[in-house]
PDB file of C-alpha atoms in Angstrom:
ATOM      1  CA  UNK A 360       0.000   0.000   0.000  1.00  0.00           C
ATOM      2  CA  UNK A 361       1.295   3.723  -0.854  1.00  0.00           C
ATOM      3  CA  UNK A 362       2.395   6.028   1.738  1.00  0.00           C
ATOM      4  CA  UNK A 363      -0.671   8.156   2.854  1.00  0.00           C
ATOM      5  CA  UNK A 364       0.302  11.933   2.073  1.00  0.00           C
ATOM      6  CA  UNK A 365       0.618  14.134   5.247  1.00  0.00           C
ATOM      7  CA  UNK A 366      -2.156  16.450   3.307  1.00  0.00           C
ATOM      8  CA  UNK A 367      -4.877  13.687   4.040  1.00  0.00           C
ATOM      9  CA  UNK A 368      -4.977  14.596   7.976  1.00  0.00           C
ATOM     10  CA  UNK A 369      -7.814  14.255  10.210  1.00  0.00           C
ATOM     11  CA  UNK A 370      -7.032  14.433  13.961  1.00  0.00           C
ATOM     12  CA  UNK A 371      -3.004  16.337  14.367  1.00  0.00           C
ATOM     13  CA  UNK A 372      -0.812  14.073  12.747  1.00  0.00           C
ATOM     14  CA  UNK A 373      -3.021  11.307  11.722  1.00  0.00           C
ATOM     15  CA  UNK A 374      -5.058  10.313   8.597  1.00  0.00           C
ATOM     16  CA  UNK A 375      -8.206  11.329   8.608  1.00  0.00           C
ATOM     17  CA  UNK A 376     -10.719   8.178   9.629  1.00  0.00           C
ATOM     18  CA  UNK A 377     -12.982   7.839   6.779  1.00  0.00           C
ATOM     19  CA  UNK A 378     -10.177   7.882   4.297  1.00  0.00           C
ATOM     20  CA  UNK A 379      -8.209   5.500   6.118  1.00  0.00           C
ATOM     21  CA  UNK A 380     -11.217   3.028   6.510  1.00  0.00           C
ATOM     22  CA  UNK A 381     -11.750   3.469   2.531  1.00  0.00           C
ATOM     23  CA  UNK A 382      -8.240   2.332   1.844  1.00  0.00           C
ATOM     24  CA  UNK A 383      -8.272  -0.314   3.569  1.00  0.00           C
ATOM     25  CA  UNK A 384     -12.531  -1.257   2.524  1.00  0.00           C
ATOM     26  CA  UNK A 385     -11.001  -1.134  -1.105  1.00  0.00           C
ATOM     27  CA  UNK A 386      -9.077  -4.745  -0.067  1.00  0.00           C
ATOM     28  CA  UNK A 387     -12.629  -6.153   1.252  1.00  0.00           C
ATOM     29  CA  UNK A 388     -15.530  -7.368  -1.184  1.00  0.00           C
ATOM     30  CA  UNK A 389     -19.560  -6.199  -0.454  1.00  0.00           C
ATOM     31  CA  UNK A 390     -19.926  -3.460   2.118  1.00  0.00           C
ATOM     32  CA  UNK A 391     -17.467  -3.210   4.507  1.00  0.00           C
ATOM     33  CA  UNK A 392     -17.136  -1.889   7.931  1.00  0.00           C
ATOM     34  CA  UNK A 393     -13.659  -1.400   9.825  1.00  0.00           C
ATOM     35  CA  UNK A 394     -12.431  -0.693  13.089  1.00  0.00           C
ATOM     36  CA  UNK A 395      -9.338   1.895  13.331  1.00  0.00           C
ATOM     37  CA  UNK A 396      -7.253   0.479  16.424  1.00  0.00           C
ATOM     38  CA  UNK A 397      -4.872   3.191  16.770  1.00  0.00           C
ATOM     39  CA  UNK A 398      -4.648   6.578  14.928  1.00  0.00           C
ATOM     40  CA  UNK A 399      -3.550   5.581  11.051  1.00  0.00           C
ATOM     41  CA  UNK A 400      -0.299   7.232  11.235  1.00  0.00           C
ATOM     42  CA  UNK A 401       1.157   9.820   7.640  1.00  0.00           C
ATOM     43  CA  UNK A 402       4.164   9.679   5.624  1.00  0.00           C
ATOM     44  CA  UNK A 403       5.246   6.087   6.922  1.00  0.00           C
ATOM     45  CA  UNK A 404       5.240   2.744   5.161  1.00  0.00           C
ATOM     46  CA  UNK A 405       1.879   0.794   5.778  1.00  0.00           C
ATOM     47  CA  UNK A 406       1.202  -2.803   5.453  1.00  0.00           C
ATOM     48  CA  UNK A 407      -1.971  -4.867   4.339  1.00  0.00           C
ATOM     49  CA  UNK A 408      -2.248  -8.338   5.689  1.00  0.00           C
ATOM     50  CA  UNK A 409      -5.495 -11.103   5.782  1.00  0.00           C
ATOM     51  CA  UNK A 410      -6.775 -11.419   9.456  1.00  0.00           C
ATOM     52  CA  UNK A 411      -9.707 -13.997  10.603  1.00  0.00           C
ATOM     53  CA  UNK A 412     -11.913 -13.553   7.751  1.00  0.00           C
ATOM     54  CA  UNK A 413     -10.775  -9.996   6.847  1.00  0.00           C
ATOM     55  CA  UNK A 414      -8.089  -7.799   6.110  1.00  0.00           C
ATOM     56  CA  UNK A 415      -5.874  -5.768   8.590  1.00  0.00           C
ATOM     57  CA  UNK A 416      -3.755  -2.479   8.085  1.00  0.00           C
ATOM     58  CA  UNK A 417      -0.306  -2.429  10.418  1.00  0.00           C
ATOM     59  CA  UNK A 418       2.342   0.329  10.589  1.00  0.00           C
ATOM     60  CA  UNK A 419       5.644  -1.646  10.941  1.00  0.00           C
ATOM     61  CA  UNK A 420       3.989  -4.536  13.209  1.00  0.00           C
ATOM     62  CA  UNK A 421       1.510  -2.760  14.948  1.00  0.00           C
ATOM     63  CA  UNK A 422      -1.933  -3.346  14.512  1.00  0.00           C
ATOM     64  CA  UNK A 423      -3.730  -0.118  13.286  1.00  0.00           C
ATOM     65  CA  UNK A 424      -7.320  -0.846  11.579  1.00  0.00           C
ATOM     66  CA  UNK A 425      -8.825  -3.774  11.208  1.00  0.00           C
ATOM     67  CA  UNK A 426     -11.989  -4.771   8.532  1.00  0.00           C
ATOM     68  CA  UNK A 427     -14.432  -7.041   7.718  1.00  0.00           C
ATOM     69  CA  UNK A 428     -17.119  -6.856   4.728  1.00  0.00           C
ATOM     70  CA  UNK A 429     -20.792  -6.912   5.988  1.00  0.00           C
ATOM     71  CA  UNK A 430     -24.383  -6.078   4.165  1.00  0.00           C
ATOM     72  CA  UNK A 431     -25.381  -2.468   5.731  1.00  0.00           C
ATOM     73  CA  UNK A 432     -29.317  -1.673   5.866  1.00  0.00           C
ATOM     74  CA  UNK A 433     -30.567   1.294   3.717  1.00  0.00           C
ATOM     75  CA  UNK A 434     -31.744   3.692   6.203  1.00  0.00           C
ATOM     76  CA  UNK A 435     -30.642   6.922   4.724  1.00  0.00           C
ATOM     77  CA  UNK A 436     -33.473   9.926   5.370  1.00  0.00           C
ATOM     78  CA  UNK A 437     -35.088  11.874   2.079  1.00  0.00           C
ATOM     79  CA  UNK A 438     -32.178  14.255   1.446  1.00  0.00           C
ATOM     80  CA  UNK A 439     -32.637  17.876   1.753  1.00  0.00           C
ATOM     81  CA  UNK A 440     -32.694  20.454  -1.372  1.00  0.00           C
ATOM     82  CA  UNK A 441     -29.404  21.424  -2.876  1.00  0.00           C
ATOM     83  CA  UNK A 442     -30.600  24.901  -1.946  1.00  0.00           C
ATOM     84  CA  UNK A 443     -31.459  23.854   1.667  1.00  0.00           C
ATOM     85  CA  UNK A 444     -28.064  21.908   1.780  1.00  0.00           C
ATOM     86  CA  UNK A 445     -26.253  25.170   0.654  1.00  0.00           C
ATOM     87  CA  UNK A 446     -27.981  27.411   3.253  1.00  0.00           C
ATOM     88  CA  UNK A 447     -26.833  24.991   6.062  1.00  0.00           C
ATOM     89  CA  UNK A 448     -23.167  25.019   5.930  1.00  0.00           C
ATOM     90  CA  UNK A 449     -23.670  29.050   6.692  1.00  0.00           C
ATOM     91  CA  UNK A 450     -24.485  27.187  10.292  1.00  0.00           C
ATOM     92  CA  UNK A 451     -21.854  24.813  10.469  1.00  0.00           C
ATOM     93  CA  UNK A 452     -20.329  24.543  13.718  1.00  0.00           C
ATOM     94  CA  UNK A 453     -16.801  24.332  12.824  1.00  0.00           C
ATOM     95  CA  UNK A 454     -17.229  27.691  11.707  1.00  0.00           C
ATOM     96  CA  UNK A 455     -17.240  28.550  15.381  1.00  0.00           C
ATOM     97  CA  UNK A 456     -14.852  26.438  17.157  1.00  0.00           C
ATOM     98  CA  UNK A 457     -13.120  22.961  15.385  1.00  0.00           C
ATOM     99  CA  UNK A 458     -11.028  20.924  17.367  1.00  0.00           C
ATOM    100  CA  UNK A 459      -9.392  19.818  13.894  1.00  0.00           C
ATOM    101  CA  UNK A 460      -8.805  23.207  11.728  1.00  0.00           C
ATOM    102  CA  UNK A 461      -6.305  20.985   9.228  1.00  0.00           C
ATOM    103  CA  UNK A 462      -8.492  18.191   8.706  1.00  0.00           C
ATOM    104  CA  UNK A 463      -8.728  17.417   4.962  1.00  0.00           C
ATOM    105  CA  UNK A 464     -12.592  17.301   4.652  1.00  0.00           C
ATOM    106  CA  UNK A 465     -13.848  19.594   6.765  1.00  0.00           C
ATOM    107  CA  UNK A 466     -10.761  21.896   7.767  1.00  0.00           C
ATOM    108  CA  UNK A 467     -11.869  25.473   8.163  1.00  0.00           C
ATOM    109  CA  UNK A 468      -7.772  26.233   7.966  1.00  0.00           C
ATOM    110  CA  UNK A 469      -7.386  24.103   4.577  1.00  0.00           C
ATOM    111  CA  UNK A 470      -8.023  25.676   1.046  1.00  0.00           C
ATOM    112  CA  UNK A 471      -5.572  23.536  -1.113  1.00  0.00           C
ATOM    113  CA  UNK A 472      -6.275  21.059  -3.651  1.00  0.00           C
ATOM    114  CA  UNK A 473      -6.690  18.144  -1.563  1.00  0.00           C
ATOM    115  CA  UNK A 474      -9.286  19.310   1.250  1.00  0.00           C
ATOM    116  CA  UNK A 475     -12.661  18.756   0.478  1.00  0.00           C
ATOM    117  CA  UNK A 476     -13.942  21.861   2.430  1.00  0.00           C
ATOM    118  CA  UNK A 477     -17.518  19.682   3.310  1.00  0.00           C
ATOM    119  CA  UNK A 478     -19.177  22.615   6.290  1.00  0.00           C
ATOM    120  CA  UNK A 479     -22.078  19.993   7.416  1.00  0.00           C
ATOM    121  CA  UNK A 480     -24.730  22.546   9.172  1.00  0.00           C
ATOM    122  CA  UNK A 481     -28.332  21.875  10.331  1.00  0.00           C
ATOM    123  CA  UNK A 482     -30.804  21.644   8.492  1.00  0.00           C
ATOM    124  CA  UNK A 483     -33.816  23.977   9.057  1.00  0.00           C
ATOM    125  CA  UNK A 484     -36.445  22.075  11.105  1.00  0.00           C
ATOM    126  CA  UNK A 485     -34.998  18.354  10.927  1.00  0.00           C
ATOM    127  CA  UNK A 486     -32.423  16.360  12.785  1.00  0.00           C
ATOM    128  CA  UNK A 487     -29.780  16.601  10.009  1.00  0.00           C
ATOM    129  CA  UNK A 488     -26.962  18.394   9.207  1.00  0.00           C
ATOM    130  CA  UNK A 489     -26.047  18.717   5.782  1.00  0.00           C
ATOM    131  CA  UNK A 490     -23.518  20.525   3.255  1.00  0.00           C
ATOM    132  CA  UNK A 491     -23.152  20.336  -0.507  1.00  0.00           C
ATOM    133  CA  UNK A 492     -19.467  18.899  -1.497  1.00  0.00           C
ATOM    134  CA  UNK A 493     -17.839  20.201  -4.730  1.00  0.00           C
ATOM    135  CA  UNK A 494     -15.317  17.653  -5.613  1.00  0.00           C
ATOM    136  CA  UNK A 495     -12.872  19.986  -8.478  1.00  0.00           C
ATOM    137  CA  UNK A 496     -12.133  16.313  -9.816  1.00  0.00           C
ATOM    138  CA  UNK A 497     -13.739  12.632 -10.267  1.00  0.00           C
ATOM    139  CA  UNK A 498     -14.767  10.892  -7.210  1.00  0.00           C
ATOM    140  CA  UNK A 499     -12.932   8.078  -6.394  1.00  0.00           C
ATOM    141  CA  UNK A 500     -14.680   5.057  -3.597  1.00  0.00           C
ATOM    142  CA  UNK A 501     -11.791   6.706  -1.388  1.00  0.00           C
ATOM    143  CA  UNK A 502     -12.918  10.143  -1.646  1.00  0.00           C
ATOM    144  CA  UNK A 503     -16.659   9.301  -0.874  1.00  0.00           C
ATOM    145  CA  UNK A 504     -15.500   7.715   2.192  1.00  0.00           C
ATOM    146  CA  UNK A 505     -13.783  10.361   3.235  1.00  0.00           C
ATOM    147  CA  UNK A 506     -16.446  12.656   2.003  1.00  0.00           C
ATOM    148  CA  UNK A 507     -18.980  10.543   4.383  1.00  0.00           C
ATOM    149  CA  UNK A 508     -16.452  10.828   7.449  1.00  0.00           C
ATOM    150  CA  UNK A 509     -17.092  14.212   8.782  1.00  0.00           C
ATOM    151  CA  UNK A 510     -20.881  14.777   8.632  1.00  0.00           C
ATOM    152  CA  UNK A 511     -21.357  11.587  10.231  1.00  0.00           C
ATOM    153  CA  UNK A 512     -18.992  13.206  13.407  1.00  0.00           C
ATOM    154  CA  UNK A 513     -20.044  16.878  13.254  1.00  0.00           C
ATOM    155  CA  UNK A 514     -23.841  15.198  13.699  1.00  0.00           C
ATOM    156  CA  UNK A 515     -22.523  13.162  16.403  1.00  0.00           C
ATOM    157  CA  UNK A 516     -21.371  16.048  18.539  1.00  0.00           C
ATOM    158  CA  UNK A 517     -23.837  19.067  17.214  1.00  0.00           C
ATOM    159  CA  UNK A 518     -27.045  16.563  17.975  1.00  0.00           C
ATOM    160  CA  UNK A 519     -25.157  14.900  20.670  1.00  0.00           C
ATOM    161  CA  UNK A 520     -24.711  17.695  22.710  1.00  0.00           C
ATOM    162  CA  UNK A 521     -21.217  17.130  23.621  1.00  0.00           C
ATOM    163  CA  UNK A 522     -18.670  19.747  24.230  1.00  0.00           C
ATOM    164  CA  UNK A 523     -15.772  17.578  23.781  1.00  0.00           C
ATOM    165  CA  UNK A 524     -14.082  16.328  20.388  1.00  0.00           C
ATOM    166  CA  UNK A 525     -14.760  13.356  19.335  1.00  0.00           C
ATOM    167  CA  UNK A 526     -12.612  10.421  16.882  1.00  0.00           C
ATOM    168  CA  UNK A 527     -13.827   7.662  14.500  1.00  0.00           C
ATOM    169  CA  UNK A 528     -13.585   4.432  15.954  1.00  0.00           C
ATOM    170  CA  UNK A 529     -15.652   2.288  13.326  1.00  0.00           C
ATOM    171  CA  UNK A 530     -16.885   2.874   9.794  1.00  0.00           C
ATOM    172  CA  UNK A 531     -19.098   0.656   7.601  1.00  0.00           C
ATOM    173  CA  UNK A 532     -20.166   2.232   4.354  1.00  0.00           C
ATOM    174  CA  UNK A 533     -21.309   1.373   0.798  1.00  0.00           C
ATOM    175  CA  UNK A 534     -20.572   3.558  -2.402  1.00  0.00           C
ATOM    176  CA  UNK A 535     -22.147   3.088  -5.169  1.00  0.00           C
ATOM    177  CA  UNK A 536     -20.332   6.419  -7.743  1.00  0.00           C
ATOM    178  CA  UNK A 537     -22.092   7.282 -10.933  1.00  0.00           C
ATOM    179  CA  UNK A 538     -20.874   6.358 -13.669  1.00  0.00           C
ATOM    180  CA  UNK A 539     -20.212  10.039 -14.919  1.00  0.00           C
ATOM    181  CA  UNK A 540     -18.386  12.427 -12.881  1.00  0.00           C
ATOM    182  CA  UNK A 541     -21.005  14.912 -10.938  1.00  0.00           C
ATOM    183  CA  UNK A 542     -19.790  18.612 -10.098  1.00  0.00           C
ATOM    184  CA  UNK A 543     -21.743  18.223  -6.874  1.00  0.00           C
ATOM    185  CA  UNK A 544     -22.915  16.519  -3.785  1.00  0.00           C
ATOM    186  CA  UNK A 545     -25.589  16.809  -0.994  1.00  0.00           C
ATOM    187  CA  UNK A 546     -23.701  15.551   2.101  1.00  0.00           C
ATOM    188  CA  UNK A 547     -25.371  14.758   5.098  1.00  0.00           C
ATOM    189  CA  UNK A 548     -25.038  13.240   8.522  1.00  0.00           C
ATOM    190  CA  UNK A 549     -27.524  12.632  11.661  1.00  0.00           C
ATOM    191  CA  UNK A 550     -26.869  10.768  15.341  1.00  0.00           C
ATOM    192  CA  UNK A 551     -28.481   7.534  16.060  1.00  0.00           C
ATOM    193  CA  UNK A 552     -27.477   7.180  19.672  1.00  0.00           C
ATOM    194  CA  UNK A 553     -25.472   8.476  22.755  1.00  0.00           C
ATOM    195  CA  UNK A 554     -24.127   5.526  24.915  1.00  0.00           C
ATOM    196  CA  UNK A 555     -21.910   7.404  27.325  1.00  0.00           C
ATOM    197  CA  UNK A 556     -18.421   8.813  25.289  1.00  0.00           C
ATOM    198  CA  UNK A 557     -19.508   6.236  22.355  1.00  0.00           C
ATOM    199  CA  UNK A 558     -21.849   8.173  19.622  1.00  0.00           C
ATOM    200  CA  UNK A 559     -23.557   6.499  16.838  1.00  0.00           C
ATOM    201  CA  UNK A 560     -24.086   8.262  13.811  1.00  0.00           C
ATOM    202  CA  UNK A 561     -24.912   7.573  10.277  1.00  0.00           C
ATOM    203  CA  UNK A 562     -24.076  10.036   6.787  1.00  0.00           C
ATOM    204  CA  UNK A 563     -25.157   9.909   3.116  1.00  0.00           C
ATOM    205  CA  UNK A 564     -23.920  10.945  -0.141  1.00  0.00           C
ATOM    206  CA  UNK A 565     -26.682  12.084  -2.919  1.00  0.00           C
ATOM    207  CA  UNK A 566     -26.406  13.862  -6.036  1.00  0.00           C
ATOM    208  CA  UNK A 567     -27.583  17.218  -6.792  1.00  0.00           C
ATOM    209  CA  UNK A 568     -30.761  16.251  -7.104  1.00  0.00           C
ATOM    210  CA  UNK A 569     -31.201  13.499  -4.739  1.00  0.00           C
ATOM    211  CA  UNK A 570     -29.624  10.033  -6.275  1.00  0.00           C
ATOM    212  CA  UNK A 571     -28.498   7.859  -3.130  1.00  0.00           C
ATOM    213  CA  UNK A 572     -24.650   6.993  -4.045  1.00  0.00           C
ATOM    214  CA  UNK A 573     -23.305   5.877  -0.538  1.00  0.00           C
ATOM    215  CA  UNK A 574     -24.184   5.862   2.911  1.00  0.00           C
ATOM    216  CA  UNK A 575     -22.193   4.747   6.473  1.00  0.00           C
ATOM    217  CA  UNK A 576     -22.817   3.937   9.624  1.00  0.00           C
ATOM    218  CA  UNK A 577     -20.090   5.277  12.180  1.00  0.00           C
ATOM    219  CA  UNK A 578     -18.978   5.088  15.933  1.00  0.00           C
ATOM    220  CA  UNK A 579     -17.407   8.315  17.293  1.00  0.00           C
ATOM    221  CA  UNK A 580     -15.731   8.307  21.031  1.00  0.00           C
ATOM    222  CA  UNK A 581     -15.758  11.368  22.683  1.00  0.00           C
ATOM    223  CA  UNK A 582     -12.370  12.260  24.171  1.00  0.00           C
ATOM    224  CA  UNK A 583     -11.944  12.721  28.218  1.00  0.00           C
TER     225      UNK A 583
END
């Protein structure tokens, strides 16, 4: 497996969850849902190995995600409007205060080529944030995982109430890309469930005008 470039941060110094769970999905068949052990470090040789009856990702020896493939459940919500998407990210908390200003999808510091600059807000009267996502470039299955990533977390901790950052601990997703390139995405995330520090969240990824191509289900920890 390639080096990860240091411009695909999440959390200070480490690759930003839902891209790291894509790289390591793309070695899995069906959906696939993995488990990041340890932060997936930048810039260092990484390693892809079979484990039990999936595949593993190590850093020198150490164990750093793990995955298995699964079949997810279709629960994604109707999507909002692209104009209704738009007018959220005006309220997107990270706008305010983000406990990860370099982080390559949602980074309120980042403006070069390789952030994705997705602002997940509220959505007016609903239990969803959303954000529209314009990619500059065709979508690869690793860039809609990493697009999913961060609305699934800023839902997690907006709707969750929490006052404390949180990290990806799991990801299970399935993409399903068009077949031609779209200039635009409606992003959008919503929590499931607070269980003490553990949050579950899901996200979605539609087209302009409301095609379902992918859609996770995630478990953020909130940091002590």
């Amino acid at each position: 497996m390639p080096i990860i470039d240091p411009a695909l941060e999440g959390p200070p110094g480490a690759c930003q969850g839902g891209y790291a769970c894509g790289l390591l999905a793309g070695h899995l068949h069906a959906d696939a849902e993995v488990t990041l052990r340890k932060p997936v470090p930048l810039g260092t040789d990484l390693r892809v190995a079979p484990s039990g009856d999936g595949m593993a990702l190590y850093a020198g020896d150490e164990l750093v995600a793990d995955g298995v493939s699964t079949r997810l459940a279709d629960e994604t919500p109707e999507p909002p409007t692209f104009a209704e998407a738009l007018a959220a990210t005006a309220d997107f908390p990270g706008l305010r205060s983000h406990p990860y200003p370099n982080c390559v999808g949602c980074g309120t510091a980042r403006s070069d080529p390789a952030a994705l600059r997705i602002f997940p807000g509220p959505v007016l009267g609903g239990d969803l944030l959303a954000a529209v996502w314009y990619p500059g470039k065709p979508v690869t299955t690793d860039d809609a995982w990493a697009a999913l990533d961060c609305p699934g977390g800023w839902a997690a901790m907006h709707l969750g109430k929490t006052d404390k950052p949180a990290v990806l601990g799991r990801m299970a997703a399935r993409v399903s890309l068009p077949a031609e390139p779209e200039n635009a995405y409606i992003v959008v995330g919503w929590l499931d469930e607070v269980s003490g520090r553990k949050l579950t969240a899901g996200s979605a990824l539609y087209s302009r005008e409301g095609t379902l191509h992918g859609f996770s289900r995630q478990t953020w920890i909130t940091l002590r």
